[in-house]
Short mmCIF file of N, CA and C in Angstrom, two decimals:
data_model
loop_
_atom_site.label_atom_id
_atom_site.label_comp_id
_atom_site.label_asym_id
_atom_site.label_seq_id
_atom_site.Cartn_x
_atom_site.Cartn_y
_atom_site.Cartn_z
N MET A 26 -21.87 -8.00 -14.36
CA MET A 26 -20.46 -8.21 -13.78
C MET A 26 -19.58 -8.06 -15.07
N SER A 27 -18.31 -7.27 -14.79
CA SER A 27 -17.27 -7.39 -15.64
C SER A 27 -16.51 -8.21 -15.90
N ILE A 28 -16.07 -8.99 -14.57
CA ILE A 28 -15.04 -10.11 -14.80
C ILE A 28 -15.30 -11.20 -15.90
N PRO A 29 -16.20 -11.64 -16.21
CA PRO A 29 -16.52 -12.46 -17.25
C PRO A 29 -16.25 -12.31 -18.53
N GLU A 30 -16.35 -11.10 -18.84
CA GLU A 30 -16.23 -10.30 -20.04
C GLU A 30 -14.75 -10.13 -20.19
N LEU A 31 -13.92 -9.62 -19.22
CA LEU A 31 -12.63 -9.48 -19.43
C LEU A 31 -11.74 -10.75 -19.35
N VAL A 32 -12.36 -11.87 -18.52
CA VAL A 32 -11.64 -13.02 -18.74
C VAL A 32 -12.08 -13.34 -20.45
N ASP A 33 -13.18 -13.25 -21.07
CA ASP A 33 -13.14 -13.65 -22.31
C ASP A 33 -12.29 -12.71 -23.27
N LEU A 34 -12.24 -11.39 -22.98
CA LEU A 34 -11.45 -10.62 -23.79
C LEU A 34 -9.99 -11.08 -23.80
N GLN A 35 -9.55 -11.11 -22.56
CA GLN A 35 -8.00 -11.83 -22.37
C GLN A 35 -7.98 -12.86 -23.37
N ASP A 36 -8.59 -13.88 -23.24
CA ASP A 36 -8.61 -15.13 -24.00
C ASP A 36 -8.69 -14.92 -25.78
N LYS A 37 -9.66 -13.93 -26.00
CA LYS A 37 -9.80 -13.68 -27.55
C LYS A 37 -8.84 -13.11 -28.03
N TYR A 38 -8.36 -11.97 -27.25
CA TYR A 38 -7.27 -10.81 -27.88
C TYR A 38 -6.03 -11.08 -27.43
N LYS A 39 -5.62 -12.04 -26.68
CA LYS A 39 -4.19 -11.90 -26.04
C LYS A 39 -3.05 -11.98 -27.32
N SER A 40 -3.44 -13.02 -28.15
CA SER A 40 -2.54 -13.16 -29.45
C SER A 40 -2.12 -12.17 -30.12
N LYS A 41 -3.18 -10.77 -30.04
CA LYS A 41 -2.78 -9.61 -30.81
C LYS A 41 -2.42 -8.31 -30.05
N GLY A 42 -1.89 -9.10 -28.71
CA GLY A 42 -1.15 -8.00 -27.73
C GLY A 42 -2.24 -7.51 -26.47
N LEU A 43 -3.23 -7.91 -26.35
CA LEU A 43 -3.93 -7.27 -25.05
C LEU A 43 -3.45 -7.96 -23.99
N VAL A 44 -3.50 -7.12 -22.96
CA VAL A 44 -3.24 -7.25 -21.58
C VAL A 44 -4.39 -6.79 -20.52
N VAL A 45 -4.63 -7.80 -20.21
CA VAL A 45 -5.77 -7.09 -18.94
C VAL A 45 -5.43 -7.18 -17.81
N ILE A 46 -5.41 -5.97 -17.07
CA ILE A 46 -4.68 -6.03 -15.47
C ILE A 46 -5.56 -5.77 -14.88
N GLY A 47 -6.34 -6.23 -13.85
CA GLY A 47 -7.28 -6.23 -12.61
C GLY A 47 -6.68 -5.41 -11.59
N ILE A 48 -7.15 -4.32 -11.21
CA ILE A 48 -6.75 -3.83 -9.92
C ILE A 48 -7.52 -4.08 -8.74
N SER A 49 -7.18 -4.29 -7.55
CA SER A 49 -7.92 -4.69 -6.39
C SER A 49 -7.77 -3.25 -5.64
N VAL A 50 -8.80 -2.87 -5.27
CA VAL A 50 -9.38 -1.84 -4.65
C VAL A 50 -9.53 -2.20 -3.21
N ASP A 51 -9.46 -3.45 -2.67
CA ASP A 51 -10.03 -4.13 -1.43
C ASP A 51 -9.21 -3.52 -0.34
N ASP A 52 -9.88 -3.38 0.66
CA ASP A 52 -9.19 -3.07 1.87
C ASP A 52 -8.07 -3.82 2.25
N GLU A 53 -6.86 -3.53 2.82
CA GLU A 53 -5.76 -4.01 3.23
C GLU A 53 -5.74 -5.20 3.88
N LYS A 54 -6.78 -5.14 4.51
CA LYS A 54 -7.24 -6.63 5.35
C LYS A 54 -7.59 -7.49 4.59
N VAL A 55 -7.86 -7.47 3.45
CA VAL A 55 -7.95 -8.80 2.48
C VAL A 55 -6.69 -9.17 2.24
N SER A 56 -6.35 -10.44 2.56
CA SER A 56 -5.06 -11.05 2.53
C SER A 56 -4.97 -11.47 1.01
N LYS A 57 -3.58 -11.83 0.67
CA LYS A 57 -2.82 -12.13 -0.45
C LYS A 57 -3.63 -13.32 -0.71
N GLY A 58 -3.82 -14.49 0.00
CA GLY A 58 -4.34 -15.74 -0.10
C GLY A 58 -5.91 -15.54 -0.49
N GLU A 59 -6.63 -14.48 0.02
CA GLU A 59 -8.13 -14.42 -0.04
C GLU A 59 -8.30 -14.01 -1.49
N LEU A 60 -7.27 -12.95 -1.81
CA LEU A 60 -7.33 -12.37 -3.25
C LEU A 60 -7.02 -13.33 -4.43
N LEU A 61 -6.29 -14.39 -3.75
CA LEU A 61 -5.82 -15.29 -4.72
C LEU A 61 -6.91 -16.48 -5.03
N ALA A 62 -7.62 -16.61 -3.78
CA ALA A 62 -8.91 -17.51 -3.78
C ALA A 62 -9.89 -17.14 -4.81
N PHE A 63 -10.30 -15.83 -4.55
CA PHE A 63 -11.11 -15.11 -5.62
C PHE A 63 -10.92 -14.96 -6.84
N LYS A 64 -9.50 -14.82 -7.23
CA LYS A 64 -9.06 -15.28 -8.68
C LYS A 64 -9.53 -16.68 -9.17
N GLU A 65 -9.29 -17.49 -8.29
CA GLU A 65 -9.12 -18.86 -8.82
C GLU A 65 -10.75 -18.96 -8.92
N LYS A 66 -11.68 -18.66 -7.91
CA LYS A 66 -13.12 -18.85 -8.07
C LYS A 66 -13.92 -18.33 -9.27
N MET A 67 -13.35 -16.94 -9.76
CA MET A 67 -14.02 -16.29 -10.67
C MET A 67 -13.23 -16.74 -11.92
N ARG A 68 -11.99 -17.68 -11.97
CA ARG A 68 -11.50 -18.12 -13.05
C ARG A 68 -10.79 -17.11 -13.77
N ILE A 69 -9.99 -15.99 -13.12
CA ILE A 69 -9.79 -15.08 -13.79
C ILE A 69 -8.18 -15.21 -14.27
N ASN A 70 -8.09 -15.18 -15.54
CA ASN A 70 -7.02 -15.32 -16.33
C ASN A 70 -6.00 -14.22 -16.61
N TYR A 71 -6.09 -13.15 -15.91
CA TYR A 71 -5.30 -11.88 -16.13
C TYR A 71 -4.69 -11.59 -14.71
N GLN A 72 -3.44 -10.81 -15.02
CA GLN A 72 -2.91 -10.42 -13.60
C GLN A 72 -3.89 -9.44 -12.75
N ILE A 73 -3.89 -9.39 -11.53
CA ILE A 73 -4.43 -8.66 -10.35
C ILE A 73 -3.68 -8.17 -9.50
N LEU A 74 -3.29 -6.67 -9.60
CA LEU A 74 -2.39 -6.05 -8.78
C LEU A 74 -3.26 -5.19 -7.70
N ARG A 75 -2.55 -4.61 -6.69
CA ARG A 75 -3.23 -4.13 -5.62
C ARG A 75 -2.88 -2.41 -5.64
N ALA A 76 -4.03 -1.54 -5.68
CA ALA A 76 -4.06 -0.35 -5.93
C ALA A 76 -3.13 0.06 -4.45
N ASN A 77 -2.75 1.44 -5.03
CA ASN A 77 -1.90 2.18 -4.15
C ASN A 77 -2.37 3.60 -4.02
N ASN A 78 -1.55 4.57 -3.33
CA ASN A 78 -2.01 5.99 -3.52
C ASN A 78 -1.76 6.56 -4.93
N LYS A 79 -0.58 6.08 -5.33
CA LYS A 79 -0.06 6.32 -6.71
C LYS A 79 -1.13 6.09 -7.68
N VAL A 80 -1.82 5.03 -7.64
CA VAL A 80 -2.79 4.66 -8.63
C VAL A 80 -4.06 5.32 -8.38
N TYR A 81 -4.40 5.60 -7.33
CA TYR A 81 -5.51 6.46 -7.12
C TYR A 81 -5.43 7.84 -7.55
N GLU A 82 -4.26 8.28 -7.49
CA GLU A 82 -4.08 9.97 -7.85
C GLU A 82 -3.66 9.76 -9.31
N ASP A 83 -3.18 9.02 -9.77
CA ASP A 83 -2.85 8.73 -11.51
C ASP A 83 -4.43 8.60 -12.00
N TYR A 84 -5.24 7.84 -11.66
CA TYR A 84 -6.42 7.31 -12.68
C TYR A 84 -7.77 8.15 -11.86
N PHE A 85 -7.80 8.78 -10.87
CA PHE A 85 -8.90 8.97 -10.19
C PHE A 85 -8.83 10.51 -9.78
N GLY A 86 -7.62 11.19 -9.42
CA GLY A 86 -7.26 12.31 -9.01
C GLY A 86 -7.39 12.42 -7.61
N ARG A 87 -6.72 13.36 -7.07
CA ARG A 87 -6.53 13.55 -5.23
C ARG A 87 -7.82 13.49 -4.89
N THR A 88 -9.01 14.28 -5.39
CA THR A 88 -10.23 14.38 -4.41
C THR A 88 -11.43 13.88 -4.93
N SER A 89 -11.49 13.11 -6.36
CA SER A 89 -12.51 12.65 -6.94
C SER A 89 -12.64 11.36 -6.45
N GLY A 90 -13.95 10.72 -6.25
CA GLY A 90 -13.86 9.48 -5.68
C GLY A 90 -14.00 8.45 -7.39
N PHE A 91 -14.31 7.29 -6.91
CA PHE A 91 -14.15 6.22 -7.90
C PHE A 91 -15.31 5.32 -7.69
N SER A 92 -15.81 4.77 -8.95
CA SER A 92 -16.79 3.80 -8.95
C SER A 92 -16.15 2.49 -9.18
N ILE A 93 -16.85 1.27 -9.03
CA ILE A 93 -16.36 -0.23 -8.88
C ILE A 93 -17.57 -0.68 -10.34
N PRO A 94 -17.17 -1.20 -11.27
CA PRO A 94 -16.23 -0.94 -11.92
C PRO A 94 -15.71 0.25 -12.57
N THR A 95 -14.49 0.99 -12.53
CA THR A 95 -14.21 1.63 -13.60
C THR A 95 -12.98 0.71 -14.52
N LEU A 96 -13.62 0.95 -15.66
CA LEU A 96 -12.48 0.33 -16.87
C LEU A 96 -11.71 1.24 -17.65
N PHE A 97 -10.42 1.15 -17.95
CA PHE A 97 -9.72 2.02 -18.53
C PHE A 97 -9.08 1.06 -19.91
N VAL A 98 -9.02 1.67 -20.99
CA VAL A 98 -8.31 1.00 -22.19
C VAL A 98 -7.38 1.92 -22.52
N ILE A 99 -5.78 1.13 -22.47
CA ILE A 99 -4.87 1.99 -22.65
C ILE A 99 -4.26 1.58 -23.74
N ASP A 100 -3.59 2.29 -24.44
CA ASP A 100 -3.03 2.00 -25.80
C ASP A 100 -1.52 1.34 -25.59
N ARG A 101 -0.90 1.19 -26.42
CA ARG A 101 0.55 0.33 -26.65
C ARG A 101 1.68 1.50 -25.76
N GLU A 102 1.08 2.72 -26.17
CA GLU A 102 2.03 3.78 -25.92
C GLU A 102 1.75 4.32 -24.46
N GLY A 103 0.74 3.65 -23.47
CA GLY A 103 0.46 4.05 -22.34
C GLY A 103 -0.48 5.12 -22.00
N LYS A 104 -1.16 5.42 -22.92
CA LYS A 104 -2.04 6.66 -23.25
C LYS A 104 -3.47 6.20 -23.06
N VAL A 105 -4.26 6.79 -21.78
CA VAL A 105 -5.46 6.17 -21.80
C VAL A 105 -6.38 6.75 -22.82
N ARG A 106 -6.85 5.71 -23.68
CA ARG A 106 -7.95 6.10 -24.87
C ARG A 106 -9.19 6.22 -24.40
N ASP A 107 -9.79 5.27 -23.48
CA ASP A 107 -11.08 5.25 -22.99
C ASP A 107 -11.13 4.72 -21.39
N ARG A 108 -12.40 5.63 -21.08
CA ARG A 108 -12.58 5.25 -19.49
C ARG A 108 -14.26 5.12 -19.42
N PHE A 109 -14.49 3.65 -18.82
CA PHE A 109 -15.92 3.38 -18.55
C PHE A 109 -16.01 3.43 -17.29
N VAL A 110 -17.09 4.07 -16.66
CA VAL A 110 -17.46 3.65 -15.32
C VAL A 110 -18.60 3.07 -15.20
N GLY A 111 -18.81 2.03 -14.21
CA GLY A 111 -19.79 0.99 -14.46
C GLY A 111 -19.50 0.14 -15.51
N PHE A 112 -20.56 -0.63 -15.72
CA PHE A 112 -20.40 -1.66 -16.62
C PHE A 112 -21.23 -2.05 -17.71
N THR A 113 -21.19 -1.57 -18.80
CA THR A 113 -22.32 -1.96 -19.91
C THR A 113 -21.59 -2.95 -21.08
N PRO A 114 -22.19 -4.20 -20.91
CA PRO A 114 -21.64 -5.22 -21.91
C PRO A 114 -21.23 -4.62 -23.22
N GLY A 115 -20.03 -4.94 -23.77
CA GLY A 115 -19.47 -4.86 -25.18
C GLY A 115 -18.63 -3.60 -25.28
N VAL A 116 -18.81 -2.64 -24.45
CA VAL A 116 -18.29 -1.36 -24.81
C VAL A 116 -16.68 -1.44 -24.67
N VAL A 117 -16.20 -2.25 -23.77
CA VAL A 117 -14.70 -2.57 -23.75
C VAL A 117 -14.18 -2.94 -24.93
N GLU A 118 -14.94 -4.24 -25.39
CA GLU A 118 -14.29 -4.87 -26.63
C GLU A 118 -14.36 -4.08 -27.86
N LYS A 119 -15.29 -3.07 -27.85
CA LYS A 119 -15.59 -2.13 -29.05
C LYS A 119 -14.29 -1.50 -29.24
N SER A 120 -13.73 -0.94 -27.86
CA SER A 120 -12.71 0.10 -27.64
C SER A 120 -11.50 -0.62 -28.13
N VAL A 121 -11.25 -1.76 -27.49
CA VAL A 121 -10.27 -2.75 -27.75
C VAL A 121 -10.07 -3.19 -29.29
N LYS A 122 -11.22 -3.18 -30.06
CA LYS A 122 -11.00 -3.27 -31.14
C LYS A 122 -10.62 -2.37 -32.21
N SER A 123 -10.89 -1.26 -31.77
CA SER A 123 -10.50 0.09 -32.67
C SER A 123 -9.11 0.27 -32.40
N LEU A 124 -8.29 -0.24 -31.42
CA LEU A 124 -7.04 -0.07 -31.20
C LEU A 124 -6.16 -1.30 -31.92
N LEU A 125 -6.78 -2.55 -32.44
CA LEU A 125 -5.79 -3.73 -32.97
C LEU A 125 -5.81 -3.48 -34.11
#
């Protein structure tokens, strides 16, 4: 599961400017309260936003599907530097370290 690793990365590199953002792709029936309860249960220390149509189009294209998790490393200028489909321990940290 990628969440514990993302929590660790946020703690480890926030002083160097890392900002982790989670994007919830849950059904709209999942309430804000349920999402906040999940965040608390998982001890998530980064912001979670809800995906919308623009997010899907910008990051996954209009016709392509997506996998959970899909992890993006975006540089300070907003350019996507890496995209990881699925979870492989350590690959996100390696990418982040190369940009710091």
